[in-house]
Coordinates of C-alpha atoms in Angstrom, one line a residue:
Chain A
M1 CA -2.5 9.0 33.8
I2 CA -4.3 7.7 30.7
L3 CA -1.8 5.1 29.5
T4 CA -1.7 1.9 31.4
T5 CA 1.4 0.2 32.6
T6 CA 1.0 -2.4 29.8
T7 CA 1.0 0.3 27.1
I8 CA 3.9 2.2 28.7
D9 CA 5.9 -1.0 28.8
K10 CA 5.1 -1.8 25.2
I11 CA 6.3 1.7 24.2
K12 CA 9.5 1.3 26.2
T13 CA 10.3 -2.1 24.7
R14 CA 9.9 -0.7 21.2
M15 CA 11.9 2.4 22.0
A16 CA 14.8 0.2 23.2
R17 CA 15.0 -1.5 19.8
Y18 CA 15.5 1.6 17.7
P19 CA 18.8 3.2 17.0
S20 CA 17.1 6.5 17.9
H21 CA 14.5 7.0 20.6
R22 CA 12.5 9.5 18.4
S23 CA 11.7 6.6 16.1
A24 CA 9.3 5.3 18.8
I25 CA 6.9 8.3 18.4
L26 CA 4.8 6.6 15.8
P27 CA 4.8 3.2 17.5
A28 CA 3.9 5.0 20.8
L29 CA 0.9 6.7 19.1
T30 CA -0.1 3.3 17.7
E31 CA 0.0 1.7 21.1
A32 CA -1.9 4.6 22.7
Y33 CA -4.5 4.5 20.0
R34 CA -4.9 0.7 20.5
Q35 CA -5.5 1.2 24.2
V36 CA -7.7 4.3 24.1
G37 CA -9.4 4.2 20.7
N38 CA -8.5 7.8 19.8
L39 CA -5.7 10.3 20.6
N40 CA -5.7 13.7 22.4
P41 CA -3.2 16.2 23.8
A42 CA -3.2 14.6 27.2
I43 CA -1.9 11.4 25.6
Y44 CA 0.7 13.3 23.6
K45 CA 2.0 14.8 26.9
E46 CA 2.4 11.3 28.4
I47 CA 4.1 9.9 25.3
A48 CA 6.5 12.9 25.2
K49 CA 7.5 12.1 28.7
I50 CA 8.1 8.4 28.0
I51 CA 10.1 9.0 24.8
R52 CA 11.9 12.1 26.2
V53 CA 11.0 14.4 23.3
P54 CA 9.2 17.8 23.4
Y55 CA 5.4 17.6 23.5
V56 CA 5.1 19.5 20.2
E57 CA 7.0 16.7 18.3
V58 CA 4.5 14.1 19.4
A59 CA 1.6 16.4 18.7
E60 CA 2.8 17.4 15.2
A61 CA 3.4 13.7 14.3
A62 CA 0.0 12.7 15.6
S63 CA -1.8 15.4 13.6
F64 CA -0.3 14.1 10.4
Y65 CA -1.4 10.5 10.6
T66 CA -5.1 10.1 9.7
M67 CA -5.3 6.5 11.0
F68 CA -5.7 7.7 14.6
P69 CA -9.1 9.5 15.3
K70 CA -8.6 12.6 17.3
N71 CA -12.2 12.6 18.7
E72 CA -14.2 9.9 20.4
T73 CA -15.9 7.5 18.1
G74 CA -18.5 4.8 18.6
R75 CA -17.4 1.4 19.7
Y76 CA -17.1 0.3 16.1
L77 CA -15.5 2.7 13.6
L78 CA -16.7 1.6 10.2
Q79 CA -14.0 2.7 7.7
V80 CA -15.4 2.3 4.2
C81 CA -13.0 2.5 1.3
H82 CA -14.3 5.1 -1.3
N83 CA -11.3 5.0 -3.7
I84 CA -11.5 4.0 -7.3
S85 CA -11.3 0.2 -7.2
C86 CA -14.0 -0.1 -4.6
S87 CA -16.1 2.6 -6.2
L88 CA -16.1 0.6 -9.5
R89 CA -17.7 -2.2 -7.5
G90 CA -20.4 -0.1 -5.9
A91 CA -18.8 1.5 -2.8
D92 CA -20.8 4.7 -3.3
N93 CA -24.1 2.8 -3.1
M94 CA -22.7 0.7 -0.2
L95 CA -22.1 3.9 1.7
L96 CA -25.6 5.0 1.1
Y97 CA -26.9 1.7 2.2
I98 CA -25.0 1.7 5.4
Q99 CA -26.1 5.3 6.2
E100 CA -29.7 4.3 5.6
K101 CA -29.3 1.2 7.7
L102 CA -27.7 2.9 10.7
G103 CA -29.8 6.1 10.3
I104 CA -26.7 8.3 10.4
K105 CA -24.8 10.4 7.9
L106 CA -21.1 10.0 7.0
G107 CA -19.0 11.1 9.9
E108 CA -21.8 10.6 12.5
T109 CA -22.2 8.2 15.4
T110 CA -25.3 6.2 16.2
K111 CA -27.2 7.3 19.3
D112 CA -26.3 4.1 21.1
N113 CA -22.7 5.1 20.6
L114 CA -22.0 1.8 18.8
F115 CA -21.2 2.8 15.2
T116 CA -19.3 5.6 13.7
L117 CA -19.2 5.7 9.9
I118 CA -16.4 7.3 7.9
S119 CA -15.1 6.8 4.4
V120 CA -11.4 6.4 3.9
E121 CA -8.8 6.2 1.1
C122 CA -7.5 2.9 -0.4
L123 CA -6.9 0.2 2.2
G124 CA -5.2 -2.3 -0.1
G125 CA -8.2 -4.6 -0.5
C126 CA -8.8 -3.6 -4.1
S127 CA -9.2 -7.2 -5.5
A128 CA -11.9 -7.9 -2.9
A129 CA -13.9 -4.7 -3.4
P130 CA -16.1 -3.3 -2.0
M131 CA -14.6 -3.5 1.5
L132 CA -14.4 -1.9 4.9
Q133 CA -12.3 -2.1 8.0
I134 CA -13.4 -2.3 11.6
D135 CA -10.8 -2.4 14.3
D136 CA -8.1 -4.7 12.9
T137 CA -10.3 -6.6 10.5
Y138 CA -10.9 -6.2 6.8
Y139 CA -14.4 -7.2 5.6
E140 CA -14.2 -7.8 1.9
N141 CA -16.4 -8.7 -1.2
L142 CA -19.3 -7.0 0.6
T143 CA -22.9 -7.3 -0.3
R144 CA -26.1 -6.0 1.3
E145 CA -26.6 -9.4 3.1
K146 CA -23.0 -9.4 4.4
I147 CA -23.4 -5.8 5.7
D148 CA -26.7 -6.8 7.4
S149 CA -25.2 -9.8 9.2
L150 CA -22.0 -7.9 10.1
I151 CA -24.0 -5.1 11.8
A152 CA -26.2 -7.7 13.5
D153 CA -23.2 -9.6 14.7
L154 CA -21.5 -6.5 16.1
R155 CA -24.7 -5.5 17.9
T156 CA -24.9 -8.9 19.5
N157 CA -21.3 -8.9 20.4
A158 CA -21.6 -5.5 22.0
A159 CA -24.6 -6.5 24.0
H160 CA -23.0 -9.7 25.2
K161 CA -19.7 -8.3 26.0
N162 CA -20.9 -5.1 27.5
Q163 CA -18.8 -3.1 25.1
E164 CA -15.5 -4.1 26.7
A165 CA -14.0 -6.7 24.4
P166 CA -13.1 -6.2 20.7
S167 CA -15.3 -7.8 18.1
T168 CA -15.0 -11.5 17.5
A169 CA -17.1 -11.4 14.4
T170 CA -15.4 -13.5 11.8
P171 CA -14.5 -11.7 8.6
D172 CA -16.3 -13.3 5.8
S173 CA -13.3 -13.2 3.6
D174 CA -10.2 -13.4 5.7
S175 CA -7.4 -13.0 3.3
T176 CA -5.9 -16.3 4.2
D177 CA -8.5 -18.2 2.3
S178 CA -8.9 -19.3 -1.3
K179 CA -6.9 -18.1 -4.2
D180 CA -9.9 -16.4 -5.8
D181 CA -9.5 -13.9 -3.1
V182 CA -5.7 -13.5 -3.5
Chain B
M1 CA 2.8 -20.1 -16.3
E2 CA 5.6 -20.7 -13.8
Q3 CA 4.8 -19.4 -10.3
V4 CA 7.8 -18.1 -8.5
L5 CA 6.6 -15.7 -5.8
F6 CA 3.3 -17.4 -5.6
K7 CA 4.6 -21.0 -5.8
Y8 CA 3.3 -21.8 -2.3
I9 CA 0.8 -19.1 -1.9
D10 CA -2.1 -21.5 -1.5
D11 CA -0.3 -23.5 1.2
P12 CA -2.0 -22.4 4.4
E13 CA 1.1 -23.4 6.4
Q14 CA 3.7 -21.6 4.2
H15 CA 3.8 -18.6 6.6
K16 CA 5.4 -20.8 9.2
I17 CA 9.1 -21.2 9.2
E18 CA 9.0 -25.0 9.4
R19 CA 7.0 -25.2 6.1
Y20 CA 9.0 -22.5 4.5
I21 CA 12.2 -24.5 5.2
E22 CA 10.6 -27.7 4.1
N23 CA 9.8 -26.0 0.8
G24 CA 13.4 -25.0 0.2
G25 CA 13.4 -21.8 2.3
Y26 CA 16.7 -20.2 3.6
Q27 CA 18.8 -22.4 1.2
A28 CA 19.5 -19.3 -0.9
L29 CA 20.8 -17.5 2.2
A30 CA 23.0 -20.5 3.0
K31 CA 24.4 -20.4 -0.5
V32 CA 25.0 -16.7 -0.3
F33 CA 26.9 -16.9 2.9
K34 CA 29.0 -19.9 1.6
D35 CA 29.7 -18.8 -2.0
Y36 CA 29.4 -15.1 -2.3
K37 CA 31.2 -12.0 -1.0
P38 CA 28.9 -9.0 -0.5
N39 CA 30.0 -7.3 -3.7
E40 CA 29.4 -10.5 -5.6
V41 CA 25.9 -10.6 -4.4
I42 CA 25.4 -7.0 -5.7
D43 CA 27.0 -8.1 -9.1
L44 CA 24.7 -11.1 -9.4
V45 CA 21.6 -9.0 -8.6
K46 CA 22.8 -6.5 -11.2
S47 CA 23.2 -9.1 -13.9
S48 CA 19.8 -10.7 -13.0
G49 CA 18.2 -7.5 -14.2
L50 CA 15.8 -7.4 -11.2
R51 CA 14.0 -4.1 -11.1
G52 CA 12.2 -2.4 -8.2
R53 CA 8.6 -3.6 -7.9
G54 CA 7.3 -0.7 -5.9
G55 CA 6.6 1.5 -8.9
A56 CA 9.7 3.1 -10.3
G57 CA 11.3 -0.1 -11.8
F58 CA 14.8 1.0 -10.9
P59 CA 17.4 -1.8 -11.1
A60 CA 17.8 -3.2 -7.6
G61 CA 21.5 -4.2 -7.9
L62 CA 22.4 -0.7 -9.2
K63 CA 20.6 0.9 -6.3
W64 CA 22.6 -1.3 -3.8
S65 CA 25.9 -0.4 -5.5
F66 CA 25.4 3.3 -4.6
V67 CA 25.9 2.5 -1.0
P68 CA 29.4 3.7 -0.1
K69 CA 31.6 0.8 0.9
N70 CA 34.0 2.8 3.1
S71 CA 31.6 5.1 5.0
P72 CA 32.1 4.7 8.7
K73 CA 28.4 5.2 9.3
P74 CA 26.0 2.3 9.8
K75 CA 24.0 1.2 6.7
Y76 CA 20.3 0.5 6.8
L77 CA 17.8 -1.4 4.7
C78 CA 14.1 -0.3 4.7
C79 CA 11.7 -2.7 3.3
N80 CA 8.9 -0.6 1.9
A81 CA 5.7 -2.4 2.9
D82 CA 3.6 0.8 3.0
E83 CA 1.4 -0.6 0.1
S84 CA -1.0 2.3 -0.6
E85 CA -1.1 3.0 -4.3
P86 CA -4.8 2.6 -5.1
G87 CA -5.4 -0.7 -6.9
T88 CA -2.4 -2.4 -5.3
C89 CA -2.8 -5.2 -2.9
K90 CA 0.0 -7.7 -3.7
D91 CA 2.6 -7.0 -1.0
R92 CA -0.2 -7.7 1.6
V93 CA -0.6 -11.2 0.2
L94 CA 3.1 -11.9 0.1
M95 CA 3.5 -10.8 3.7
E96 CA 0.4 -12.7 4.9
R97 CA 1.2 -15.9 3.2
D98 CA 4.9 -16.2 2.6
P99 CA 6.6 -13.7 4.9
H100 CA 9.8 -15.6 5.1
M101 CA 10.5 -15.2 1.4
M102 CA 10.7 -11.5 2.0
L103 CA 12.7 -11.9 5.2
E104 CA 15.2 -14.1 3.4
G105 CA 15.5 -11.4 0.7
I106 CA 16.0 -8.8 3.4
I107 CA 18.9 -10.8 4.9
I108 CA 20.5 -11.3 1.5
C109 CA 20.3 -7.6 0.7
C110 CA 21.6 -6.5 4.2
Y111 CA 24.6 -8.9 3.7
A112 CA 25.3 -7.3 0.3
I113 CA 25.2 -3.7 1.6
N114 CA 26.7 -4.5 5.0
A115 CA 23.6 -3.4 7.0
H116 CA 23.1 -4.7 10.5
H117 CA 19.7 -3.1 11.0
A118 CA 16.7 -3.5 8.7
F119 CA 13.2 -2.0 9.0
V120 CA 10.0 -3.3 7.6
Y121 CA 7.7 -0.3 7.2
I122 CA 4.2 -1.7 7.0
R123 CA 1.1 0.5 6.5
G124 CA -0.7 0.8 9.8
E125 CA -4.0 -0.6 8.5
F126 CA -2.3 -3.9 7.6
V127 CA -2.6 -5.3 11.1
F128 CA -2.9 -8.9 10.1
P129 CA 0.0 -8.8 7.6
A130 CA 2.1 -7.0 10.2
K131 CA 1.3 -9.8 12.7
R132 CA 2.4 -12.4 10.2
V133 CA 5.7 -10.6 9.6
E134 CA 6.3 -10.1 13.3
E135 CA 5.7 -13.9 13.9
A136 CA 8.0 -14.7 11.0
V137 CA 10.7 -12.4 12.4
E138 CA 10.4 -14.0 15.9
A139 CA 10.7 -17.5 14.3
A140 CA 13.7 -16.5 12.2
Y141 CA 15.5 -15.2 15.4
A142 CA 14.6 -18.5 17.2
K143 CA 16.1 -20.5 14.3
G144 CA 19.2 -18.4 14.0
Y145 CA 18.4 -16.7 10.7
L146 CA 18.4 -13.3 12.5
G147 CA 20.4 -12.0 15.3
K148 CA 24.1 -12.6 15.9
N149 CA 26.3 -14.7 13.7
I150 CA 23.6 -15.9 11.3
M151 CA 24.2 -19.5 10.2
G152 CA 27.7 -19.3 11.5
S153 CA 28.6 -16.7 8.9
G154 CA 29.7 -14.0 11.4
F155 CA 27.1 -11.7 10.0
D156 CA 24.7 -10.0 12.4
L157 CA 21.3 -8.6 11.6
D158 CA 18.3 -7.2 13.5
I159 CA 14.9 -6.5 11.9
I160 CA 12.4 -4.1 13.3
V161 CA 8.8 -4.2 12.1
H162 CA 7.5 -0.6 12.1
T163 CA 3.8 0.2 11.3
G164 CA 2.6 3.4 9.8
G165 CA -0.2 5.8 10.5
G166 CA -2.3 5.8 7.4
A167 CA -0.4 8.2 5.1
Y168 CA 0.0 7.3 1.4
I169 CA 3.0 9.6 1.2
C170 CA 5.0 7.3 3.5
G171 CA 5.4 4.9 0.6
E172 CA 7.5 7.5 -1.0
E173 CA 11.1 6.6 0.0
T174 CA 12.2 9.8 1.6
A175 CA 8.9 10.4 3.4
L176 CA 9.2 6.8 4.7
L177 CA 12.5 7.8 6.2
S178 CA 11.0 10.9 7.8
S179 CA 8.2 8.9 9.3
L180 CA 10.6 6.2 10.6
E181 CA 12.6 8.9 12.3
G182 CA 9.5 10.0 14.2
D183 CA 8.6 13.0 12.1
R184 CA 5.6 13.8 10.0
G185 CA 5.9 11.9 6.8
L186 CA 7.3 14.7 4.6
S187 CA 9.3 14.0 1.6
R188 CA 12.9 15.3 1.3
I189 CA 14.8 16.9 -1.6
R190 CA 17.2 14.7 -3.4
P191 CA 20.2 14.8 -3.6
P192 CA 21.4 13.6 -1.2
F193 CA 19.9 10.3 -2.3
P194 CA 19.1 7.8 0.5
A195 CA 21.9 5.5 -0.6
I196 CA 24.3 8.2 0.5
S197 CA 22.4 9.9 3.3
G198 CA 19.1 8.3 4.3
L199 CA 17.8 7.0 7.6
Y200 CA 19.5 8.8 10.5
D201 CA 21.8 10.6 7.9
S202 CA 23.3 7.2 7.0
P203 CA 23.5 5.2 3.8
T204 CA 20.1 3.5 3.3
V205 CA 18.5 1.3 0.7
I206 CA 14.8 1.2 0.3
N207 CA 13.3 -1.7 -1.5
N208 CA 9.7 -2.9 -2.0
V209 CA 8.5 -6.2 -0.5
E210 CA 8.2 -7.9 -3.8
T211 CA 11.6 -6.8 -4.9
L212 CA 13.2 -8.4 -1.8
A213 CA 10.9 -11.5 -2.0
S214 CA 12.3 -12.1 -5.6
L215 CA 15.9 -12.5 -4.3
P216 CA 15.8 -16.1 -2.9
S217 CA 14.6 -17.6 -6.2
I218 CA 17.3 -15.8 -8.1
F219 CA 20.1 -17.2 -5.9
N220 CA 18.5 -20.7 -5.8
N221 CA 18.1 -21.0 -9.5
G222 CA 20.7 -18.6 -11.0
V223 CA 20.7 -15.6 -13.3
D224 CA 20.1 -17.6 -16.5
W225 CA 17.0 -19.2 -15.1
Y226 CA 15.7 -15.8 -13.9
R227 CA 16.4 -14.2 -17.2
S228 CA 14.6 -17.0 -19.0
H229 CA 11.5 -15.4 -17.6
G230 CA 10.2 -12.1 -18.9
T231 CA 11.8 -9.9 -21.5
E232 CA 15.4 -8.8 -21.9
K233 CA 15.0 -5.5 -20.2
S234 CA 12.2 -6.5 -17.8
P235 CA 13.3 -10.0 -16.7
G236 CA 11.5 -12.2 -14.2
T237 CA 7.9 -12.5 -13.0
K238 CA 5.7 -10.0 -11.3
V239 CA 2.5 -10.0 -9.3
F240 CA -0.3 -7.9 -10.8
S241 CA -3.3 -6.8 -8.7
L242 CA -6.3 -6.9 -10.9
S243 CA -9.4 -4.9 -9.7
G244 CA -12.4 -3.0 -11.0
N245 CA -14.9 -4.3 -13.5
V246 CA -13.7 -7.8 -14.2
K247 CA -15.2 -11.1 -13.3
K248 CA -12.4 -12.4 -11.2
P249 CA -10.4 -9.7 -9.6
G250 CA -7.3 -10.9 -7.8
N251 CA -3.5 -11.0 -7.5
Y252 CA -1.9 -12.9 -10.4
E253 CA 1.8 -13.7 -11.0
I254 CA 2.8 -13.6 -14.6
E255 CA 6.0 -13.3 -16.6
L256 CA 6.8 -9.8 -17.5
G257 CA 5.9 -9.2 -21.2
T258 CA 2.7 -11.1 -21.0
P259 CA -0.1 -9.2 -22.8
L260 CA -2.5 -7.2 -20.6
S261 CA -5.4 -8.9 -22.4
Y262 CA -4.2 -12.3 -20.9
V263 CA -4.5 -10.9 -17.4
I264 CA -7.9 -9.2 -18.0
N265 CA -9.6 -11.9 -20.1
D266 CA -7.9 -15.2 -19.3
L267 CA -7.0 -14.8 -15.6
G268 CA -9.6 -12.2 -14.8
G269 CA -12.4 -13.9 -16.7
G270 CA -13.2 -10.8 -18.8
M271 CA -15.5 -8.0 -18.1
E272 CA -17.6 -8.1 -15.0
D273 CA -20.9 -7.8 -16.9
E274 CA -20.5 -8.5 -20.6
Q275 CA -23.2 -6.1 -21.6
Y276 CA -20.9 -3.3 -20.5
K277 CA -17.9 -2.7 -22.7
L278 CA -14.3 -1.9 -21.6
K279 CA -13.9 1.9 -21.4
A280 CA -10.3 2.3 -20.1
I281 CA -7.6 0.6 -18.2
I282 CA -5.3 2.0 -15.5
P283 CA -2.3 -0.3 -15.9
G284 CA 0.0 0.4 -13.0
G285 CA -1.8 1.9 -10.1
S286 CA -3.9 5.0 -9.9
S287 CA -0.9 7.3 -10.6
T288 CA -0.4 6.0 -14.2
P289 CA -2.0 7.3 -17.4
L290 CA -4.8 5.4 -19.0
L291 CA -4.6 2.8 -21.7
M292 CA -7.5 2.6 -24.1
P293 CA -9.4 -0.6 -25.2
D294 CA -7.4 -0.8 -28.4
Q295 CA -4.2 -1.1 -26.4
I296 CA -5.3 -4.2 -24.5
D297 CA -2.7 -6.4 -26.1
T298 CA 0.2 -4.3 -24.8
P299 CA 2.8 -6.5 -23.2
L300 CA 3.1 -6.0 -19.5
D301 CA 6.7 -5.0 -19.2
Y302 CA 8.3 -1.6 -18.3
E303 CA 9.3 -0.7 -21.8
S304 CA 6.1 -1.7 -23.7
I305 CA 3.8 0.0 -21.2
A306 CA 6.0 3.1 -21.4
E307 CA 5.8 3.0 -25.2
A308 CA 2.1 2.8 -25.0
G309 CA 2.1 6.0 -23.1
S310 CA 1.7 4.8 -19.5
M311 CA 3.7 3.2 -16.8
L312 CA 3.9 -0.3 -15.3
G313 CA 4.1 1.3 -11.8
S314 CA 3.2 -1.1 -9.0
G315 CA 1.4 -3.5 -11.4
A316 CA -2.1 -2.6 -10.3
I317 CA -4.5 -3.0 -13.2
I318 CA -7.8 -1.2 -12.7
V319 CA -10.4 -2.1 -15.3
I320 CA -13.1 0.5 -16.0
D321 CA -16.2 -0.3 -18.0
E322 CA -18.6 2.0 -19.8
R323 CA -20.8 2.5 -16.8
A324 CA -18.3 5.0 -15.4
C325 CA -18.3 8.7 -16.1
M326 CA -14.7 9.7 -16.5
V327 CA -15.2 13.0 -14.7
W328 CA -16.3 10.9 -11.8
V329 CA -13.2 8.7 -12.1
A330 CA -11.0 11.9 -12.3
M331 CA -12.7 13.2 -9.2
K332 CA -12.2 10.0 -7.2
L333 CA -8.5 10.1 -8.1
I334 CA -7.8 13.8 -7.5
N335 CA -9.7 13.7 -4.1
F336 CA -7.2 11.0 -3.1
Y337 CA -4.1 12.9 -4.1
Q338 CA -5.3 16.1 -2.5
H339 CA -6.0 14.2 0.7
E340 CA -2.6 12.5 0.6
S341 CA -0.4 15.5 -0.4
C342 CA 1.9 16.0 2.5
G343 CA 1.7 19.8 2.1
K344 CA 5.5 20.4 2.2
C345 CA 5.9 21.9 -1.3
T346 CA 3.6 24.5 -2.8
P347 CA 2.9 23.1 -6.3
C348 CA 1.5 19.9 -4.9
R349 CA -0.2 21.3 -1.9
E350 CA -2.0 24.1 -3.7
G351 CA -2.2 22.5 -7.1
T352 CA -3.9 19.3 -5.9
A353 CA -6.3 21.5 -3.9
W354 CA -7.2 23.5 -7.0
L355 CA -7.6 20.4 -9.2
K356 CA -9.9 18.9 -6.6
Q357 CA -12.0 22.1 -6.4
I358 CA -12.3 22.4 -10.2
I359 CA -13.0 18.7 -11.0
N360 CA -15.5 18.4 -8.1
R361 CA -17.4 21.5 -9.4
I362 CA -17.5 20.0 -12.9
E363 CA -18.8 16.7 -11.5
R364 CA -21.5 18.6 -9.4
G365 CA -22.7 20.3 -12.6
E366 CA -21.2 23.7 -11.6
G367 CA -18.3 23.7 -14.1
Q368 CA -17.5 26.9 -15.9
N369 CA -16.3 27.6 -19.4
G370 CA -12.5 27.5 -19.4
D371 CA -12.3 24.9 -16.5
I372 CA -10.8 22.2 -18.7
D373 CA -8.0 24.5 -19.8
L374 CA -7.6 25.7 -16.2
I375 CA -7.1 22.0 -15.1
I376 CA -4.4 21.6 -17.8
D377 CA -2.7 24.8 -16.8
V378 CA -2.6 23.8 -13.1
C379 CA -1.3 20.3 -14.1
G380 CA 1.5 22.0 -16.0
N381 CA 2.4 23.9 -12.9
I382 CA 2.7 20.8 -10.8
M383 CA 4.4 18.3 -13.1
G384 CA 8.1 18.1 -12.5
R385 CA 8.0 21.0 -10.0
T386 CA 7.6 19.1 -6.8
I387 CA 9.9 17.5 -4.2
C388 CA 8.6 14.0 -4.6
P389 CA 6.6 12.1 -7.3
L390 CA 3.2 12.6 -5.6
G391 CA 2.5 15.8 -7.6
D392 CA 3.3 14.0 -10.8
A393 CA 1.2 11.1 -9.7
A394 CA -1.8 13.4 -9.4
V395 CA -1.2 15.0 -12.7
M396 CA -0.6 12.0 -14.9
P397 CA -4.0 10.3 -14.6
T398 CA -5.8 13.7 -14.7
E399 CA -4.2 14.8 -17.9
S400 CA -4.6 11.4 -19.4
I401 CA -8.3 11.3 -18.6
I402 CA -8.8 14.7 -20.1
K403 CA -6.8 13.8 -23.2
H404 CA -9.0 10.7 -23.9
F405 CA -12.3 11.9 -22.6
R406 CA -12.3 15.7 -23.0
H407 CA -15.8 15.4 -24.5
E408 CA -17.2 14.0 -21.2
F409 CA -15.9 17.1 -19.4
E410 CA -17.3 19.4 -22.0
Y411 CA -20.6 17.7 -21.8
H412 CA -20.6 18.0 -18.0
I413 CA -19.9 21.8 -18.2
E414 CA -22.5 22.4 -20.9
H415 CA -25.3 20.2 -19.7
K416 CA -24.5 20.4 -16.0
K417 CA -24.7 16.6 -15.6
C418 CA -22.9 13.4 -16.6
Q419 CA -23.1 12.0 -20.0
V420 CA -23.2 8.6 -18.3
K421 CA -24.4 8.7 -14.8
T422 CA -22.2 6.5 -12.7
D423 CA -24.3 4.1 -10.7
Y424 CA -22.5 0.9 -9.9
P425 CA -25.0 -1.3 -8.1
F426 CA -24.5 -2.6 -4.6

């Protein structure tokens, strides 16, 4: 078994709320992804059993949604927006900067297995471009200095927490702050 | 300018139910239960002229009125919070900072269409907004604004917050329904329209976050007050997401009919770097045709923007300065639409892939003679021939960029490089 009792319980709780149990497929994939960090056929099999749907229905849904990596990634998945609003604020050069800084190309993982870098479509952070997402957090209005300190913070976090807890690095521009960032 | 949706947006406590109530929250709902029958709610929303804020601008009350009154099936409301149109980031703010306004709107709508289940479909990446909405839903249950017999009205409602998996197409209403049912997010052929046969084959209304969040103020202040804002055909206020090459990008609420130049120059502080001139404006999200610098005074309402040759869409204004090569802009956009095409229908699946291939080869300096006409030909074979609007959304900006900047494409093909090499500093 890959999914923990906690994850299974969360899936079952969600399933009970929907008028149709099949609606819990996407929430189940989300919960599994939150626990494991990626998805694979063994997980689909477990989800299919919990939701009582054929394996293929879970697999075909999972393959459609790009938010869930299907391969292992580094501890921190850097998802850099490369869409138009971010690009107009230097996202292309930011991507080059991060690649140079981490010594990896787009799609690769650092040797210490800490960072995987990918570029993604619009994340809805357009007014605070350029931006990227790591785990649940949006890092916005990025500059070279902010990237430097973000990477340094994540490295420190990982070292301190032995790679078991999620990042506690504070986003520089949490979207709950000033109206300039609204 | 009067702030309606953003009235309390800077109040850091506004997302909490206590503060929301303190600031007049849930009074509209009380009024609705006390003074209005469901069909009267629909009539009032119709006469308010409120139009869908997700992109299409369809009259909200009219949409609700399509739900059959005597169908024995359950009715559903889906709040579309799958905000993914490039340039758009307004619903996120509304959910993070004032989630109860949207919830109050959801309850009003459900009462009007007699739905006892509502879903909020939030894009999966919006973890923080989703958390805020979840907390708001819990608080609303605890205070009796959700659940059984809401405020003693005898009306029951459950709200389920559902998060997506990173697919733009799920913001399209029928794909949203497929996704909510556990399938791949594939769009569906209409008719039947969702109002007749939507979620679980039952009558379903799908409304954008901002549309629903607009309801409480309409019921609190009345139709005349609402119509005193905006224009006759585009009444009310709307939040515009301003991004790209301006000094102060951000979300700004304005009355519909306000000139685009006011948003860019007054609210946005003008061009990001004054030595670079305005080159083009995408006025309503990446799917909408360009407006040119001489159209900067166009009023931001559905009719005026349409007359100017574009669409108000989701209200995402993307400002492009002269540092951008328009082939590069077209490439950024087509790569997105190709990536997000759900693959169900051939014109969109194959067409966007061809457009991507051709535009990318021009951008790389490998364009061939005839490529521009080929793009136009492929566009013509997508436009109006697809199940959902994604195909059209890929075509409209592409055609528009070629129409206004054909010379940059020609230069690229002839000289194998950009006329202006895009290099935005970081």
